[in-house]
Amino acid sequence: MSIQIRQGAPGARILGLGAYRPRRRVTNDELAQVMDTNDEWIRTRVGIVERRWAEKDETLVEMAVAAGGKALAASGLDPDEVDLVVLASASLRDPIPGIGPQVAHRLGIPRPGAFDLNAGCAGFCYALGVVSDAIRAGSARNALVVGVERLTDVTDLADRSTAVIFADGAGAAVVGAAEQPGIGPVVWGSDGDQYNAIEIAAGTGTMTMAGQAVYRWATTRLTETLEEAMEAAGVGPADIDVFAPHQANLRIVESMTRKLGFGEDTVVARDIVHSGNTSAASVPLALTALLESGEARSGDVALVLGYGAGLTFAGQVLTLP
């Protein structure tokens, strides 16, 4: 006897994107008033000009619902057509209950499979890989993926190495079954020998990061992941219209861009300049910003990469909705 796989879902693609950016803008000059730093120091080292910090009412659930609702509206689907919700976050404060089911309920999605996922800043790309594979296997037809963070909850404002970088926000994507696949195979992995390079140690409640170690790892080890993701999708650098890696550091983005040898027409996401590092939210926030500005267009081929705590990484080639 052979196991039967549901037919009719040969591929998956993104149907809609959505984003939520907190109301409060925090400039480098504002940070310089409360810590030993200045605008030039921050711009030179990480490329950030301003970032968004969530107010008290902009909770993880509220931001996730706002971004998820926009993605649903953009997809054209009704909530009852979604049967899987995966929420990626590295800043969840309570282990139980997860907020994925809460977000689904608030959006009017009836009884979906729903869970939270923590792969650090790689969380959105990990979740995208999970739901696209679930759709291809027939375990779901349409899915909602949300990356949401309140990193200011776990940031020590006395530690300028992290306080100038981390920020808040939410980004979401609705993924659906498609005859023509629009999400390439995920190329993911981890380098657990550096598991504590980014961590919230037990009992501390605040994040620490070995910045130089993470920088070296990202700039020397992850280009091959991007090349493998393109190879798995059957494309090369000349086919990439948009490059949107995790917005961790503008210097890392520029280093990867040079090494991959994209054409002059390739649009490179630099959302970190005005959004800061939003961890699991950064990739969908960057993609949404590019579409809204007109720099990227529906149908463009995008190469994305998430990487962070663990140390984890995941890359995919996508067709933009």
Coordinates of C-alpha atoms in Angstrom, one line a residue:
M1 CA 0.0 0.0 0.0
S2 CA 1.4 3.4 -1.0
I3 CA 0.6 6.7 0.8
Q4 CA -1.5 9.0 -1.3
I5 CA -0.4 12.7 -1.6
R6 CA -3.0 15.3 -2.3
Q7 CA -2.9 16.4 -5.9
G8 CA -3.2 19.8 -7.5
A9 CA -0.5 21.7 -5.6
P10 CA 2.7 21.4 -7.7
G11 CA 4.2 24.7 -6.6
A12 CA 3.8 27.8 -4.4
R13 CA 4.2 31.5 -4.8
I14 CA 3.7 34.7 -2.9
L15 CA 0.3 36.2 -3.6
G16 CA 0.6 39.3 -1.5
L17 CA 2.9 41.2 0.9
G18 CA 2.1 43.6 3.8
A19 CA 4.1 45.6 6.3
Y20 CA 3.7 47.5 9.5
R21 CA 6.2 50.1 10.7
P22 CA 5.9 51.6 14.2
R23 CA 4.9 55.3 14.5
R24 CA 8.0 56.5 16.3
R25 CA 11.1 57.4 14.3
V26 CA 14.3 57.5 16.3
T27 CA 17.2 59.3 14.7
N28 CA 20.9 58.9 15.4
D29 CA 21.0 62.3 17.0
E30 CA 18.3 61.3 19.4
L31 CA 20.3 58.3 20.5
A32 CA 23.4 60.5 20.9
Q33 CA 21.6 62.3 23.7
V34 CA 21.3 59.1 25.8
M35 CA 24.4 57.2 25.0
D36 CA 28.0 57.6 23.9
T37 CA 27.6 57.7 20.2
N38 CA 27.0 60.1 17.3
D39 CA 25.5 60.1 13.8
E40 CA 28.7 59.7 11.9
W41 CA 29.8 56.7 14.1
I42 CA 26.5 54.9 13.5
R43 CA 26.3 55.6 9.7
T44 CA 30.0 54.5 9.2
R45 CA 29.6 51.2 11.0
V46 CA 26.1 50.0 10.2
G47 CA 24.6 52.5 7.7
I48 CA 21.6 53.4 9.8
V49 CA 20.1 56.9 9.8
E50 CA 16.9 56.2 11.7
R51 CA 14.9 53.3 13.0
R52 CA 11.4 52.6 14.3
W53 CA 10.6 51.8 17.9
A54 CA 7.2 50.5 18.9
E55 CA 5.1 52.3 21.4
K56 CA 3.4 50.4 24.3
D57 CA 0.2 49.8 22.3
E58 CA 2.1 48.4 19.3
T59 CA 2.4 44.9 20.6
L60 CA 3.7 41.9 18.7
V61 CA 0.1 40.8 18.1
E62 CA -1.1 44.2 17.0
M63 CA 1.8 44.7 14.6
A64 CA 1.5 41.1 13.2
V65 CA -2.3 41.6 12.7
A66 CA -1.7 44.9 10.9
A67 CA 0.9 43.4 8.5
G68 CA -1.0 40.2 8.0
G69 CA -4.2 42.0 7.2
K70 CA -2.4 44.1 4.5
A71 CA -0.9 40.9 3.0
L72 CA -4.3 39.2 3.0
A73 CA -5.9 42.2 1.3
A74 CA -3.1 42.3 -1.3
S75 CA -3.5 38.6 -2.0
G76 CA -7.2 38.9 -2.8
L77 CA -8.0 35.9 -0.6
D78 CA -10.6 35.7 2.1
P79 CA -9.5 34.8 5.6
D80 CA -11.3 31.4 5.4
E81 CA -9.2 30.4 2.4
V82 CA -6.0 30.4 4.6
D83 CA -5.3 27.1 6.4
L84 CA -1.8 27.6 7.8
V85 CA -0.3 30.5 9.8
V86 CA 3.4 30.6 10.7
L87 CA 4.7 33.5 12.8
A88 CA 8.4 34.1 13.0
S89 CA 9.9 36.1 15.8
A90 CA 13.0 36.3 18.0
S91 CA 11.4 38.6 20.6
L92 CA 8.5 36.6 22.0
R93 CA 8.4 37.1 25.8
D94 CA 6.0 34.4 26.8
P95 CA 6.7 30.7 25.8
I96 CA 3.0 29.8 26.1
P97 CA 0.7 30.5 24.4
G98 CA 2.1 31.2 21.0
I99 CA 0.9 34.2 19.2
G100 CA 0.4 32.6 15.8
P101 CA -3.1 31.3 16.8
Q102 CA -4.0 34.7 18.3
V103 CA -3.0 36.5 15.1
A104 CA -5.0 34.0 13.0
H105 CA -8.1 34.5 15.2
R106 CA -7.8 38.3 15.1
L107 CA -7.7 38.1 11.3
G108 CA -10.8 35.9 11.1
I109 CA -8.9 32.8 9.9
P110 CA -10.9 29.9 11.1
R111 CA -9.0 27.0 12.7
P112 CA -5.8 27.0 10.7
G113 CA -2.7 25.2 11.6
A114 CA -0.8 27.9 13.5
F115 CA 2.5 28.1 15.3
D116 CA 5.4 30.3 16.2
L117 CA 8.9 29.8 14.8
N118 CA 12.2 31.2 16.2
A119 CA 15.2 31.0 13.9
G120 CA 16.5 34.5 14.8
C121 CA 16.8 36.9 12.0
A122 CA 16.5 34.0 9.5
G123 CA 13.0 33.4 10.8
F124 CA 10.9 34.8 7.9
C125 CA 12.9 32.9 5.3
Y126 CA 12.7 29.7 7.4
A127 CA 9.0 30.1 7.7
L128 CA 8.6 30.8 4.0
G129 CA 10.5 27.5 3.3
V130 CA 8.2 25.6 5.7
V131 CA 5.0 26.9 4.2
S132 CA 6.0 26.5 0.6
D133 CA 7.0 22.9 1.2
A134 CA 3.8 22.3 3.1
I135 CA 1.8 23.6 0.1
R136 CA 3.8 21.5 -2.3
A137 CA 3.2 18.4 -0.2
G138 CA -0.5 19.1 -0.1
S139 CA -0.7 19.8 3.7
A140 CA -1.9 23.3 3.0
R141 CA -3.4 25.3 0.2
N142 CA -2.8 28.9 1.3
A143 CA -0.6 30.1 4.1
L144 CA 0.2 33.3 6.0
V145 CA 3.8 34.0 7.1
V146 CA 4.5 36.9 9.5
G147 CA 7.8 38.1 10.7
V148 CA 7.4 40.4 13.7
E149 CA 9.7 41.9 16.3
R150 CA 9.9 44.2 19.3
L151 CA 13.6 44.1 19.7
T152 CA 13.5 47.2 21.8
D153 CA 12.1 44.9 24.5
V154 CA 15.3 42.9 24.6
T155 CA 17.8 45.7 23.9
D156 CA 20.0 47.3 26.6
L157 CA 20.1 51.0 25.8
A158 CA 23.4 51.2 27.7
D159 CA 25.0 48.9 25.1
R160 CA 25.6 51.0 22.1
S161 CA 26.8 48.1 20.0
T162 CA 23.2 46.7 19.9
A163 CA 21.0 49.7 20.9
V164 CA 21.9 51.7 17.7
I165 CA 21.1 48.7 15.5
F166 CA 17.9 46.9 16.6
A167 CA 14.4 48.1 15.9
D168 CA 10.7 47.0 15.7
G169 CA 8.2 46.2 13.0
A170 CA 6.3 43.5 11.1
G171 CA 6.2 42.1 7.6
A172 CA 3.9 39.4 6.1
A173 CA 3.3 37.3 3.0
V174 CA 0.4 35.2 1.8
V175 CA 1.6 32.1 0.0
G176 CA -0.6 30.0 -2.2
A177 CA -0.6 27.0 -4.4
A178 CA 0.4 27.7 -8.1
E179 CA 0.8 25.8 -11.3
Q180 CA 3.8 27.9 -12.0
P181 CA 6.1 27.9 -8.9
G182 CA 7.2 31.3 -7.6
I183 CA 9.3 30.2 -4.7
G184 CA 12.5 28.3 -5.3
P185 CA 13.8 25.6 -3.0
V186 CA 15.1 26.9 0.3
V187 CA 18.8 26.5 1.0
W188 CA 19.1 26.6 4.7
G189 CA 21.4 25.6 7.5
S190 CA 23.2 26.5 10.7
D191 CA 26.7 27.0 12.1
G192 CA 26.0 25.9 15.7
D193 CA 29.6 26.2 16.7
Q194 CA 28.9 29.9 17.0
Y195 CA 25.5 29.5 18.7
N196 CA 26.2 32.1 21.3
A197 CA 27.4 34.9 19.0
I198 CA 23.9 36.4 19.3
E199 CA 22.0 35.5 22.4
I200 CA 19.7 36.4 25.2
A201 CA 21.3 34.6 28.1
A202 CA 19.1 33.0 30.7
G203 CA 18.0 35.5 33.4
T204 CA 19.3 38.6 31.6
G205 CA 16.3 39.5 29.3
T206 CA 18.6 41.5 27.0
M207 CA 20.4 40.6 23.8
T208 CA 24.1 40.5 23.3
M209 CA 26.0 40.2 20.0
A210 CA 29.6 39.5 19.1
G211 CA 29.4 42.0 16.2
Q212 CA 32.7 41.4 14.6
A213 CA 32.3 37.6 14.7
V214 CA 28.9 37.9 13.0
Y215 CA 30.2 40.4 10.5
R216 CA 33.0 38.0 9.5
W217 CA 30.7 35.0 9.3
A218 CA 28.1 36.9 7.1
T219 CA 30.6 38.3 4.7
T220 CA 32.7 35.1 4.3
R221 CA 30.3 32.2 4.6
L222 CA 26.9 33.3 3.2
T223 CA 27.8 34.2 -0.3
E224 CA 27.9 30.5 -1.1
T225 CA 24.4 30.1 0.3
L226 CA 23.1 32.7 -2.1
E227 CA 24.9 31.0 -5.0
E228 CA 23.4 27.7 -4.0
A229 CA 19.9 29.2 -3.8
M230 CA 20.2 30.6 -7.3
E231 CA 21.5 27.3 -8.6
A232 CA 18.6 25.4 -6.9
A233 CA 16.1 27.7 -8.6
G234 CA 17.9 27.4 -12.0
V235 CA 18.9 31.1 -12.3
G236 CA 22.1 33.1 -12.2
P237 CA 23.1 36.6 -11.1
A238 CA 22.0 38.1 -14.4
D239 CA 18.5 36.8 -13.8
I240 CA 18.1 38.6 -10.5
D241 CA 16.0 41.8 -10.6
V242 CA 16.0 42.4 -6.8
F243 CA 18.4 41.4 -4.1
A244 CA 16.9 41.7 -0.6
P245 CA 19.1 40.1 2.1
H246 CA 18.4 40.5 5.9
Q247 CA 18.9 44.1 6.8
A248 CA 21.6 43.6 9.5
N249 CA 24.3 46.0 8.4
L250 CA 24.6 48.1 5.3
R251 CA 28.3 47.1 5.0
I252 CA 27.3 43.5 4.8
V253 CA 24.7 44.2 2.2
E254 CA 27.2 46.0 0.0
S255 CA 29.8 43.3 0.5
M256 CA 27.4 40.6 -0.7
T257 CA 26.3 42.6 -3.6
R258 CA 29.9 43.1 -4.9
K259 CA 30.7 39.4 -4.5
L260 CA 27.7 38.1 -6.3
G261 CA 28.4 40.3 -9.4
F262 CA 24.8 41.4 -10.2
G263 CA 24.0 43.5 -13.2
E264 CA 23.7 47.3 -13.1
D265 CA 19.9 47.0 -13.2
T266 CA 19.6 44.8 -10.1
V267 CA 17.8 46.6 -7.3
V268 CA 19.4 46.2 -3.9
A269 CA 17.4 46.6 -0.8
R270 CA 18.8 49.1 1.7
D271 CA 15.9 49.3 4.0
I272 CA 18.2 49.2 7.0
V273 CA 19.0 52.9 6.5
H274 CA 15.6 54.0 7.7
S275 CA 14.3 50.9 9.5
G276 CA 17.2 49.5 11.4
N277 CA 17.7 45.8 12.0
T278 CA 14.2 44.3 12.5
S279 CA 15.4 40.7 12.6
A280 CA 12.6 38.3 11.3
A281 CA 10.7 41.3 9.9
S282 CA 13.5 42.7 7.8
V283 CA 13.1 40.8 4.5
P284 CA 9.3 41.3 4.1
L285 CA 9.7 44.9 5.2
A286 CA 12.4 45.5 2.6
L287 CA 10.4 43.8 -0.2
T288 CA 7.3 45.7 0.6
A289 CA 9.2 49.0 0.6
L290 CA 10.7 48.3 -2.8
L291 CA 7.3 47.5 -4.3
E292 CA 5.6 50.5 -2.8
S293 CA 8.3 52.8 -4.1
G294 CA 8.2 51.4 -7.6
E295 CA 11.8 50.3 -7.5
A296 CA 10.6 46.7 -7.8
R297 CA 7.7 45.5 -9.8
S298 CA 5.3 42.6 -9.8
G299 CA 6.9 39.6 -11.5
D300 CA 10.4 40.6 -10.7
V301 CA 12.8 37.8 -9.6
A302 CA 14.1 38.4 -6.1
L303 CA 16.9 36.7 -4.2
V304 CA 16.4 36.8 -0.4
L305 CA 18.5 35.7 2.5
G306 CA 17.8 35.6 6.2
Y307 CA 20.6 35.0 8.8
G308 CA 21.2 35.5 12.4
A309 CA 21.1 33.9 15.9
G310 CA 21.9 30.2 16.0
L311 CA 23.8 30.9 13.8
T312 CA 21.1 30.2 11.2
F313 CA 20.7 31.1 7.5
A314 CA 18.2 30.5 4.7
G315 CA 18.1 31.7 1.1
Q316 CA 15.5 31.5 -1.7
V317 CA 14.7 32.9 -5.1
L318 CA 11.2 34.4 -5.3
T319 CA 8.9 35.9 -7.9
L320 CA 7.4 39.1 -6.5
P321 CA 3.6 39.3 -6.4

